[in-house]
Amino acid sequence: MRRLVRASVPDRDRLAAIDRSAGPHSWPETALSRALERQQVLTIEIDDDIVGFLVENRVLDETTLLHLAVGAEHQGRGHAGWALKAWLADLARSGQCRCLLEVRAGNQVAVRLYERLGFEDIGRRKGYYSSPEGAEDARVMAKRLTDIP
Ligand SMILES: CC(C)(COP(=O)(O)OP(=O)(O)OC[C@H]1O[C@@H](n2cnc3c(N)ncnc32)[C@H](O)[C@@H]1OP(=O)(O)O)[C@@H](O)C(=O)NCCC(=O)NCCS
């Protein structure tokens, strides 16, 4: 059974390993620790096995998706899609009005996933991300939560 579970500080090393396996842009462990201390991390679990996680930041009635990662060996099986759908429904139920996120413009898998879930572009930050290959734009996307049943 798939479920979303609020993570805690002892989960850090496991989540950091998942993040490193997920792709080339993993979070620094200090940032992950801070998010865990602030209770901003939800793990995606299948039968108690953690396959991925997301990091959220709630401010008043808006929530930002700060990070999302699914371990390399679990990708392409619908876990991120399922987790985001469940998370967005939870946010809507708890009265959140809008969900925001930033994504590398070249991250086609993530952009397609967000678009499929109803996120729309609301802005673009030129050269926002730096990487060895050069600067990359951020797409700023948002989804209204007030029409989720
Ligand atoms: C983005 C990410 C979270 C998606 O997780 P996931 O569990 O594999 O996603 P899903 O299985 O729900 O798939 C989402 C879509 O992407 C497609 N997809 C997933 N992995 C893919 C891959 N390696 N190549 C091509 N398409 C892929 C799926 O087929 C699906 O598309 P569809 O609905 O049209 O079939 C995961 O690839 C990841 O952790 N990437 C590294 C970190 C990252 O980029 N995070 C997001 C930005 S913050």
CSV table of N, CA and C and ligand atoms in Angstrom, one decimal:
chain,number,residue,atom,x,y,z
A,1,MET,N,0.8,-1.2,0.0
A,1,MET,CA,0.0,0.0,0.0
A,1,MET,C,0.9,1.3,0.0
A,2,ARG,N,0.5,2.2,-0.8
A,2,ARG,CA,1.3,3.5,-0.9
A,2,ARG,C,0.7,4.5,0.1
A,3,ARG,N,1.6,5.2,0.8
A,3,ARG,CA,1.1,6.3,1.7
A,3,ARG,C,2.2,7.3,1.8
A,4,LEU,N,1.7,8.5,2.3
A,4,LEU,CA,2.6,9.6,2.6
A,4,LEU,C,2.7,9.7,4.1
A,5,VAL,N,4.0,9.8,4.6
A,5,VAL,CA,4.2,9.8,6.0
A,5,VAL,C,5.1,11.0,6.4
A,6,ARG,N,4.8,11.7,7.4
A,6,ARG,CA,5.6,12.8,7.9
A,6,ARG,C,7.0,12.3,8.4
A,7,ALA,N,8.0,12.8,7.8
A,7,ALA,CA,9.4,12.2,8.1
A,7,ALA,C,10.0,12.9,9.4
A,8,SER,N,11.0,12.3,10.0
A,8,SER,CA,11.6,13.0,11.1
A,8,SER,C,13.1,12.9,10.9
A,9,VAL,N,13.8,13.6,11.8
A,9,VAL,CA,15.3,13.7,11.7
A,9,VAL,C,16.1,12.4,11.5
A,10,PRO,N,15.7,11.3,12.2
A,10,PRO,CA,16.4,10.1,12.0
A,10,PRO,C,16.3,9.5,10.5
A,11,ASP,N,15.4,10.0,9.8
A,11,ASP,CA,15.2,9.5,8.4
A,11,ASP,C,16.3,10.1,7.4
A,12,ARG,N,17.1,11.1,7.9
A,12,ARG,CA,17.9,11.9,7.1
A,12,ARG,C,18.8,11.1,6.1
A,13,ASP,N,19.6,10.2,6.7
A,13,ASP,CA,20.6,9.5,5.8
A,13,ASP,C,19.9,8.7,4.7
A,14,ARG,N,18.8,8.1,5.1
A,14,ARG,CA,18.1,7.3,4.0
A,14,ARG,C,17.5,8.3,2.9
A,15,LEU,N,17.0,9.4,3.3
A,15,LEU,CA,16.5,10.3,2.4
A,15,LEU,C,17.6,10.9,1.5
A,16,ALA,N,18.7,11.2,2.2
A,16,ALA,CA,19.8,11.8,1.4
A,16,ALA,C,20.3,10.8,0.3
A,17,ALA,N,20.3,9.5,0.7
A,17,ALA,CA,20.8,8.5,-0.3
A,17,ALA,C,19.8,8.4,-1.4
A,18,ILE,N,18.5,8.5,-1.1
A,18,ILE,CA,17.5,8.4,-2.2
A,18,ILE,C,17.7,9.6,-3.1
A,19,ASP,N,17.9,10.8,-2.5
A,19,ASP,CA,18.0,12.0,-3.2
A,19,ASP,C,19.2,12.0,-4.2
A,20,ARG,N,20.4,11.4,-3.7
A,20,ARG,CA,21.6,11.3,-4.5
A,20,ARG,C,21.3,10.4,-5.7
A,21,SER,N,20.6,9.3,-5.4
A,21,SER,CA,20.3,8.4,-6.5
A,21,SER,C,19.3,8.9,-7.6
A,22,ALA,N,18.5,9.9,-7.1
A,22,ALA,CA,17.4,10.3,-8.0
A,22,ALA,C,17.9,11.1,-9.2
A,23,GLY,N,18.9,11.9,-9.0
A,23,GLY,CA,19.4,12.7,-10.1
A,23,GLY,C,20.6,13.6,-9.7
A,24,PRO,N,21.0,14.4,-10.6
A,24,PRO,CA,22.3,15.2,-10.4
A,24,PRO,C,22.1,16.4,-9.5
A,25,HIS,N,20.9,16.7,-9.1
A,25,HIS,CA,20.7,18.0,-8.4
A,25,HIS,C,20.1,17.8,-7.0
A,26,SER,N,20.8,16.9,-6.3
A,26,SER,CA,20.3,16.6,-4.9
A,26,SER,C,20.5,17.8,-4.0
A,27,TRP,N,19.7,17.8,-2.9
A,27,TRP,CA,19.9,18.9,-1.9
A,27,TRP,C,21.1,18.7,-1.0
A,28,PRO,N,21.7,19.8,-0.6
A,28,PRO,CA,22.8,19.6,0.4
A,28,PRO,C,22.2,19.0,1.7
A,29,GLU,N,22.9,18.2,2.4
A,29,GLU,CA,22.4,17.5,3.6
A,29,GLU,C,21.9,18.5,4.7
A,30,THR,N,22.6,19.7,4.7
A,30,THR,CA,22.2,20.7,5.8
A,30,THR,C,20.8,21.2,5.5
A,31,ALA,N,20.5,21.4,4.2
A,31,ALA,CA,19.1,21.8,3.8
A,31,ALA,C,18.1,20.8,4.2
A,32,LEU,N,18.5,19.5,3.9
A,32,LEU,CA,17.6,18.4,4.2
A,32,LEU,C,17.3,18.3,5.7
A,33,SER,N,18.4,18.5,6.5
A,33,SER,CA,18.3,18.4,8.0
A,33,SER,C,17.4,19.5,8.5
A,34,ARG,N,17.6,20.7,7.9
A,34,ARG,CA,16.7,21.8,8.4
A,34,ARG,C,15.3,21.6,8.0
A,35,ALA,N,15.0,21.1,6.8
A,35,ALA,CA,13.6,20.8,6.5
A,35,ALA,C,13.0,19.7,7.4
A,36,LEU,N,13.8,18.7,7.8
A,36,LEU,CA,13.3,17.6,8.7
A,36,LEU,C,13.0,18.2,10.0
A,37,GLU,N,13.9,19.1,10.5
A,37,GLU,CA,13.7,19.7,11.8
A,37,GLU,C,12.4,20.5,11.8
A,38,ARG,N,12.1,21.1,10.7
A,38,ARG,CA,10.9,22.0,10.6
A,38,ARG,C,9.6,21.1,10.2
A,39,GLN,N,9.8,19.8,10.1
A,39,GLN,CA,8.7,18.9,9.8
A,39,GLN,C,8.1,19.2,8.5
A,40,GLN,N,8.9,19.5,7.5
A,40,GLN,CA,8.4,19.9,6.1
A,40,GLN,C,8.6,18.7,5.1
A,41,VAL,N,9.0,17.6,5.6
A,41,VAL,CA,9.3,16.5,4.7
A,41,VAL,C,8.2,15.3,4.8
A,42,LEU,N,7.7,14.9,3.7
A,42,LEU,CA,6.8,13.7,3.7
A,42,LEU,C,7.5,12.6,2.8
A,43,THR,N,7.5,11.4,3.4
A,43,THR,CA,8.1,10.3,2.6
A,43,THR,C,7.0,9.6,1.8
A,44,ILE,N,7.4,9.1,0.7
A,44,ILE,CA,6.5,8.3,-0.1
A,44,ILE,C,6.8,6.8,0.2
A,45,GLU,N,5.9,6.1,0.8
A,45,GLU,CA,6.2,4.8,1.2
A,45,GLU,C,5.4,3.7,0.5
A,46,ILE,N,6.0,2.6,0.3
A,46,ILE,CA,5.2,1.4,-0.2
A,46,ILE,C,5.5,0.3,0.8
A,47,ASP,N,4.5,-0.2,1.5
A,47,ASP,CA,4.6,-1.2,2.5
A,47,ASP,C,5.8,-0.9,3.4
A,48,ASP,N,5.9,0.3,3.9
A,48,ASP,CA,6.9,0.7,4.9
A,48,ASP,C,8.3,0.9,4.3
A,49,ASP,N,8.4,0.8,3.0
A,49,ASP,CA,9.7,1.0,2.3
A,49,ASP,C,9.6,2.4,1.7
A,50,ILE,N,10.6,3.3,2.0
A,50,ILE,CA,10.6,4.6,1.5
A,50,ILE,C,11.2,4.6,0.1
A,51,VAL,N,10.4,5.1,-0.9
A,51,VAL,CA,10.8,5.2,-2.3
A,51,VAL,C,11.1,6.6,-2.7
A,52,GLY,N,10.7,7.6,-2.0
A,52,GLY,CA,10.9,9.0,-2.3
A,52,GLY,C,10.4,9.9,-1.3
A,53,PHE,N,10.5,11.2,-1.6
A,53,PHE,CA,10.0,12.1,-0.6
A,53,PHE,C,9.8,13.5,-1.2
A,54,LEU,N,9.0,14.3,-0.6
A,54,LEU,CA,8.8,15.7,-1.0
A,54,LEU,C,9.0,16.6,0.2
A,55,VAL,N,9.4,17.9,-0.1
A,55,VAL,CA,9.5,18.9,0.9
A,55,VAL,C,8.6,20.0,0.6
A,56,GLU,N,7.8,20.4,1.6
A,56,GLU,CA,6.8,21.5,1.4
A,56,GLU,C,7.1,22.6,2.4
A,57,ASN,N,6.6,23.8,2.0
A,57,ASN,CA,6.7,25.0,2.9
A,57,ASN,C,5.4,25.7,2.8
A,58,ARG,N,4.7,25.7,4.0
A,58,ARG,CA,3.4,26.3,4.0
A,58,ARG,C,3.5,27.7,4.6
A,59,VAL,N,3.0,28.7,3.9
A,59,VAL,CA,2.9,30.1,4.4
A,59,VAL,C,1.5,30.6,4.2
A,60,LEU,N,0.8,30.8,5.3
A,60,LEU,CA,-0.6,31.2,5.3
A,60,LEU,C,-1.3,30.2,4.4
A,61,ASP,N,-2.0,30.6,3.4
A,61,ASP,CA,-2.8,29.6,2.6
A,61,ASP,C,-2.2,29.2,1.3
A,62,GLU,N,-0.8,29.4,1.2
A,62,GLU,CA,-0.1,29.0,0.0
A,62,GLU,C,1.0,28.0,0.4
A,63,THR,N,1.1,26.9,-0.4
A,63,THR,CA,2.2,26.0,-0.1
A,63,THR,C,3.1,25.9,-1.3
A,64,THR,N,4.4,25.9,-1.0
A,64,THR,CA,5.4,25.7,-2.1
A,64,THR,C,6.0,24.3,-2.0
A,65,LEU,N,6.1,23.6,-3.1
A,65,LEU,CA,6.8,22.4,-3.2
A,65,LEU,C,8.3,22.7,-3.4
A,66,LEU,N,9.1,22.5,-2.3
A,66,LEU,CA,10.5,22.9,-2.4
A,66,LEU,C,11.4,21.8,-3.0
A,67,HIS,N,11.0,20.5,-2.9
A,67,HIS,CA,11.8,19.5,-3.5
A,67,HIS,C,10.9,18.2,-3.6
A,68,LEU,N,11.3,17.4,-4.6
A,68,LEU,CA,10.7,16.1,-4.9
A,68,LEU,C,11.7,15.2,-5.4
A,69,ALA,N,11.8,14.0,-4.9
A,69,ALA,CA,12.7,13.0,-5.4
A,69,ALA,C,12.2,11.6,-5.2
A,70,VAL,N,12.4,10.8,-6.2
A,70,VAL,CA,12.1,9.3,-6.2
A,70,VAL,C,13.3,8.6,-6.5
A,71,GLY,N,13.7,7.6,-5.7
A,71,GLY,CA,14.9,6.9,-5.9
A,71,GLY,C,15.0,6.3,-7.3
A,72,ALA,N,16.2,6.2,-7.8
A,72,ALA,CA,16.4,5.8,-9.2
A,72,ALA,C,15.7,4.5,-9.6
A,73,GLU,N,15.8,3.5,-8.7
A,73,GLU,CA,15.3,2.2,-9.0
A,73,GLU,C,13.8,2.2,-8.9
A,74,HIS,N,13.1,3.2,-8.4
A,74,HIS,CA,11.7,3.3,-8.3
A,74,HIS,C,11.0,4.2,-9.3
A,75,GLN,N,11.8,4.9,-10.1
A,75,GLN,CA,11.3,5.9,-11.0
A,75,GLN,C,10.5,5.3,-12.2
A,76,GLY,N,9.6,6.1,-12.7
A,76,GLY,CA,8.8,5.7,-13.8
A,76,GLY,C,7.7,4.7,-13.5
A,77,ARG,N,7.3,4.6,-12.2
A,77,ARG,CA,6.2,3.7,-11.8
A,77,ARG,C,5.0,4.4,-11.2
A,78,GLY,N,5.0,5.7,-11.4
A,78,GLY,CA,3.9,6.5,-11.0
A,78,GLY,C,3.9,6.9,-9.6
A,79,HIS,N,5.0,6.7,-8.9
A,79,HIS,CA,5.0,7.1,-7.4
A,79,HIS,C,4.9,8.6,-7.2
A,80,ALA,N,5.7,9.4,-8.0
A,80,ALA,CA,5.6,10.8,-7.8
A,80,ALA,C,4.2,11.4,-8.2
A,81,GLY,N,3.7,10.9,-9.3
A,81,GLY,CA,2.3,11.3,-9.7
A,81,GLY,C,1.3,11.0,-8.6
A,82,TRP,N,1.4,9.8,-8.1
A,82,TRP,CA,0.4,9.4,-7.0
A,82,TRP,C,0.6,10.3,-5.8
A,83,ALA,N,1.9,10.5,-5.4
A,83,ALA,CA,2.2,11.2,-4.1
A,83,ALA,C,1.7,12.7,-4.3
A,84,LEU,N,2.0,13.3,-5.4
A,84,LEU,CA,1.6,14.7,-5.6
A,84,LEU,C,0.1,14.8,-5.6
A,85,LYS,N,-0.6,13.9,-6.2
A,85,LYS,CA,-2.1,13.9,-6.2
A,85,LYS,C,-2.6,13.8,-4.8
A,86,ALA,N,-2.1,12.9,-4.0
A,86,ALA,CA,-2.6,12.7,-2.6
A,86,ALA,C,-2.2,13.9,-1.8
A,87,TRP,N,-1.0,14.5,-2.0
A,87,TRP,CA,-0.6,15.6,-1.2
A,87,TRP,C,-1.4,16.9,-1.6
A,88,LEU,N,-1.7,17.1,-2.9
A,88,LEU,CA,-2.5,18.3,-3.3
A,88,LEU,C,-3.9,18.2,-2.7
A,89,ALA,N,-4.5,16.9,-2.7
A,89,ALA,CA,-5.8,16.8,-2.1
A,89,ALA,C,-5.8,17.1,-0.7
A,90,ASP,N,-4.8,16.7,0.0
A,90,ASP,CA,-4.6,16.9,1.5
A,90,ASP,C,-4.5,18.4,1.7
A,91,LEU,N,-3.7,19.1,0.9
A,91,LEU,CA,-3.6,20.6,1.0
A,91,LEU,C,-4.9,21.2,0.9
A,92,ALA,N,-5.7,20.8,-0.2
A,92,ALA,CA,-7.0,21.4,-0.4
A,92,ALA,C,-7.9,21.2,0.7
A,93,ARG,N,-7.9,20.0,1.3
A,93,ARG,CA,-8.8,19.7,2.4
A,93,ARG,C,-8.4,20.5,3.6
A,94,SER,N,-7.1,20.9,3.8
A,94,SER,CA,-6.8,21.6,5.0
A,94,SER,C,-6.8,23.1,4.7
A,95,GLY,N,-7.5,23.5,3.6
A,95,GLY,CA,-7.8,25.0,3.4
A,95,GLY,C,-6.7,25.7,2.6
A,96,GLN,N,-5.7,25.0,2.1
A,96,GLN,CA,-4.7,25.7,1.3
A,96,GLN,C,-5.3,26.1,-0.1
A,97,CYS,N,-5.0,27.3,-0.5
A,97,CYS,CA,-5.6,27.9,-1.8
A,97,CYS,C,-4.8,27.7,-3.0
A,98,ARG,N,-3.4,27.7,-2.8
A,98,ARG,CA,-2.6,27.6,-4.0
A,98,ARG,C,-1.3,26.9,-3.7
A,99,CYS,N,-0.8,26.1,-4.7
A,99,CYS,CA,0.5,25.4,-4.6
A,99,CYS,C,1.4,26.0,-5.7
A,100,LEU,N,2.6,26.3,-5.2
A,100,LEU,CA,3.6,26.9,-6.1
A,100,LEU,C,4.8,26.0,-6.2
A,101,LEU,N,5.6,26.1,-7.3
A,101,LEU,CA,6.9,25.4,-7.4
A,101,LEU,C,7.8,26.0,-8.4
A,102,GLU,N,9.1,25.7,-8.3
A,102,GLU,CA,10.0,26.1,-9.3
A,102,GLU,C,10.7,24.9,-9.8
A,103,VAL,N,10.9,24.8,-11.1
A,103,VAL,CA,11.5,23.6,-11.7
A,103,VAL,C,12.5,24.1,-12.8
A,104,ARG,N,13.6,23.3,-12.9
A,104,ARG,CA,14.6,23.6,-14.0
A,104,ARG,C,13.8,23.5,-15.3
A,105,ALA,N,14.0,24.5,-16.2
A,105,ALA,CA,13.3,24.5,-17.5
A,105,ALA,C,13.6,23.2,-18.3
A,106,GLY,N,14.8,22.7,-18.1
A,106,GLY,CA,15.2,21.5,-18.9
A,106,GLY,C,14.8,20.2,-18.3
A,107,ASN,N,14.1,20.2,-17.1
A,107,ASN,CA,13.7,18.9,-16.5
A,107,ASN,C,12.4,18.5,-17.0
A,108,GLN,N,12.5,17.8,-18.2
A,108,GLN,CA,11.2,17.5,-18.9
A,108,GLN,C,10.3,16.5,-18.2
A,109,VAL,N,10.9,15.6,-17.5
A,109,VAL,CA,10.1,14.6,-16.8
A,109,VAL,C,9.3,15.3,-15.7
A,110,ALA,N,9.9,16.2,-14.9
A,110,ALA,CA,9.2,16.9,-13.9
A,110,ALA,C,8.2,17.9,-14.4
A,111,VAL,N,8.6,18.6,-15.5
A,111,VAL,CA,7.7,19.6,-16.0
A,111,VAL,C,6.4,18.9,-16.6
A,112,ARG,N,6.6,17.8,-17.3
A,112,ARG,CA,5.4,17.0,-17.8
A,112,ARG,C,4.6,16.6,-16.7
A,113,LEU,N,5.2,16.1,-15.6
A,113,LEU,CA,4.4,15.6,-14.4
A,113,LEU,C,3.6,16.7,-13.8
A,114,TYR,N,4.2,17.9,-13.7
A,114,TYR,CA,3.5,19.0,-13.0
A,114,TYR,C,2.3,19.5,-14.0
A,115,GLU,N,2.6,19.5,-15.3
A,115,GLU,CA,1.6,20.0,-16.2
A,115,GLU,C,0.4,19.0,-16.2
A,116,ARG,N,0.7,17.7,-16.1
A,116,ARG,CA,-0.4,16.7,-16.1
A,116,ARG,C,-1.2,16.9,-14.9
A,117,LEU,N,-0.6,17.4,-13.8
A,117,LEU,CA,-1.4,17.6,-12.6
A,117,LEU,C,-2.1,18.9,-12.5
A,118,GLY,N,-2.0,19.7,-13.6
A,118,GLY,CA,-2.7,21.0,-13.7
A,118,GLY,C,-1.9,22.2,-13.3
A,119,PHE,N,-0.6,22.1,-13.1
A,119,PHE,CA,0.2,23.3,-12.8
A,119,PHE,C,0.4,24.1,-14.1
A,120,GLU,N,0.4,25.4,-14.0
A,120,GLU,CA,0.5,26.3,-15.1
A,120,GLU,C,1.7,27.3,-14.8
A,121,ASP,N,2.3,27.7,-15.9
A,121,ASP,CA,3.4,28.7,-15.7
A,121,ASP,C,2.9,30.0,-15.3
A,122,ILE,N,3.6,30.6,-14.3
A,122,ILE,CA,3.2,31.9,-13.9
A,122,ILE,C,4.5,32.9,-14.0
A,123,GLY,N,5.6,32.3,-14.3
A,123,GLY,CA,6.8,33.1,-14.5
A,123,GLY,C,8.0,32.3,-14.8
A,124,ARG,N,9.1,33.0,-15.1
A,124,ARG,CA,10.3,32.4,-15.5
A,124,ARG,C,11.5,33.2,-14.9
A,125,ARG,N,12.4,32.5,-14.2
A,125,ARG,CA,13.5,33.2,-13.7
A,125,ARG,C,14.8,32.9,-14.5
A,126,LYS,N,15.2,33.9,-15.2
A,126,LYS,CA,16.4,33.7,-16.1
A,126,LYS,C,17.6,33.3,-15.4
A,127,GLY,N,18.3,32.2,-15.8
A,127,GLY,CA,19.6,31.8,-15.2
A,127,GLY,C,19.5,31.5,-13.7
A,128,TYR,N,18.4,31.1,-13.2
A,128,TYR,CA,18.2,31.0,-11.8
A,128,TYR,C,19.1,29.9,-11.2
A,129,TYR,N,19.2,28.8,-11.9
A,129,TYR,CA,20.0,27.6,-11.5
A,129,TYR,C,21.4,27.6,-12.1
A,130,SER,N,22.4,27.4,-11.3
A,130,SER,CA,23.7,27.3,-11.8
A,130,SER,C,24.1,25.8,-11.8
A,131,SER,N,24.9,25.4,-12.8
A,131,SER,CA,25.4,24.1,-12.9
A,131,SER,C,26.6,24.1,-13.7
A,132,PRO,N,27.4,23.0,-13.7
A,132,PRO,CA,28.7,22.9,-14.5
A,132,PRO,C,28.4,23.2,-16.0
A,133,GLU,N,27.2,22.9,-16.4
A,133,GLU,CA,26.9,23.1,-17.9
A,133,GLU,C,26.5,24.5,-18.1
A,134,GLY,N,26.4,25.4,-17.1
A,134,GLY,CA,26.0,26.8,-17.3
A,134,GLY,C,24.7,27.0,-16.6
A,135,ALA,N,24.2,28.3,-16.7
A,135,ALA,CA,23.0,28.7,-16.0
A,135,ALA,C,21.8,28.1,-16.7
A,136,GLU,N,20.7,27.9,-15.9
A,136,GLU,CA,19.5,27.3,-16.4
A,136,GLU,C,18.3,28.1,-15.9
A,137,ASP,N,17.3,28.4,-16.7
A,137,ASP,CA,16.1,29.1,-16.2
A,137,ASP,C,15.3,28.2,-15.3
A,138,ALA,N,14.6,28.9,-14.4
A,138,ALA,CA,13.6,28.2,-13.6
A,138,ALA,C,12.2,28.6,-14.1
A,139,ARG,N,11.4,27.6,-14.3
A,139,ARG,CA,9.9,27.8,-14.6
A,139,ARG,C,9.2,27.9,-13.2
A,140,VAL,N,8.5,29.0,-13.0
A,140,VAL,CA,7.7,29.1,-11.8
A,140,VAL,C,6.3,28.7,-12.2
A,141,MET,N,5.7,27.7,-11.4
A,141,MET,CA,4.4,27.1,-11.8
A,141,MET,C,3.5,27.1,-10.6
A,142,ALA,N,2.2,27.2,-10.9
A,142,ALA,CA,1.3,27.2,-9.8
A,142,ALA,C,0.0,26.4,-10.1
A,143,LYS,N,-0.7,26.0,-9.1
A,143,LYS,CA,-1.9,25.3,-9.3
A,143,LYS,C,-2.9,25.8,-8.2
A,144,ARG,N,-4.1,26.2,-8.6
A,144,ARG,CA,-5.2,26.6,-7.7
A,144,ARG,C,-5.7,25.3,-7.0
A,145,LEU,N,-5.9,25.4,-5.7
A,145,LEU,CA,-6.4,24.2,-5.0
A,145,LEU,C,-7.8,24.2,-4.6
A,146,THR,N,-8.4,25.4,-4.9
A,146,THR,CA,-9.8,25.6,-4.4
A,146,THR,C,-10.8,24.8,-5.2
A,147,ASP,N,-10.4,24.3,-6.4
A,147,ASP,CA,-11.4,23.5,-7.2
A,147,ASP,C,-11.1,22.0,-7.1
A,148,ILE,N,-10.2,21.6,-6.2
A,148,ILE,CA,-10.0,20.1,-6.0
A,148,ILE,C,-11.2,19.6,-5.1
A,149,PRO,N,-11.9,18.6,-5.5
A,149,PRO,CA,-13.0,18.1,-4.7
A,149,PRO,C,-12.6,17.6,-3.3
B,1,LIG,C1,10.7,13.8,-11.3
B,1,LIG,C2,10.6,12.5,-10.5
B,1,LIG,C3,10.3,12.9,-9.0
B,1,LIG,C4,9.4,11.7,-11.1
B,1,LIG,O1,9.2,10.6,-10.2
B,1,LIG,P1,8.6,9.2,-10.8
B,1,LIG,O2,8.0,8.5,-9.6
B,1,LIG,O3,9.5,8.6,-11.7
B,1,LIG,O4,7.4,9.9,-11.6
B,1,LIG,P2,6.1,9.1,-12.2
B,1,LIG,O5,6.5,7.6,-12.3
B,1,LIG,O6,4.9,9.5,-11.5
B,1,LIG,O7,6.1,9.6,-13.7
B,1,LIG,C5,5.8,10.9,-14.1
B,1,LIG,C6,5.9,10.9,-15.6
B,1,LIG,O8,7.3,10.9,-16.0
B,1,LIG,C7,7.6,9.8,-16.9
B,1,LIG,N1,8.9,9.3,-16.5
B,1,LIG,C8,9.3,9.0,-15.3
B,1,LIG,N2,10.6,8.7,-15.3
B,1,LIG,C9,11.0,8.9,-16.6
B,1,LIG,C10,12.2,8.7,-17.3
B,1,LIG,N3,13.4,8.4,-16.6
B,1,LIG,N4,12.3,9.0,-18.6
B,1,LIG,C11,11.2,9.5,-19.2
B,1,LIG,N5,10.0,9.6,-18.7
B,1,LIG,C12,9.9,9.3,-17.4
B,1,LIG,C13,6.5,8.8,-16.6
B,1,LIG,O9,6.3,7.9,-17.6
B,1,LIG,C14,5.3,9.7,-16.3
B,1,LIG,O10,4.8,10.2,-17.5
B,1,LIG,P3,3.4,9.7,-18.0
B,1,LIG,O11,2.4,10.1,-16.9
B,1,LIG,O12,3.2,10.5,-19.3
B,1,LIG,O13,3.4,8.3,-18.2
B,1,LIG,C15,11.9,11.7,-10.5
B,1,LIG,O14,12.2,11.5,-11.9
B,1,LIG,C16,13.1,12.3,-9.8
B,1,LIG,O15,13.2,12.1,-8.6
B,1,LIG,N6,13.9,13.1,-10.5
B,1,LIG,C17,15.1,13.7,-9.9
B,1,LIG,C18,14.7,14.9,-9.0
B,1,LIG,C19,13.8,15.9,-9.7
B,1,LIG,O16,13.9,16.2,-10.9
B,1,LIG,N7,12.8,16.4,-9.0
B,1,LIG,C20,11.8,17.3,-9.5
B,1,LIG,C21,12.2,18.7,-9.5
B,1,LIG,S1,12.2,19.4,-7.9
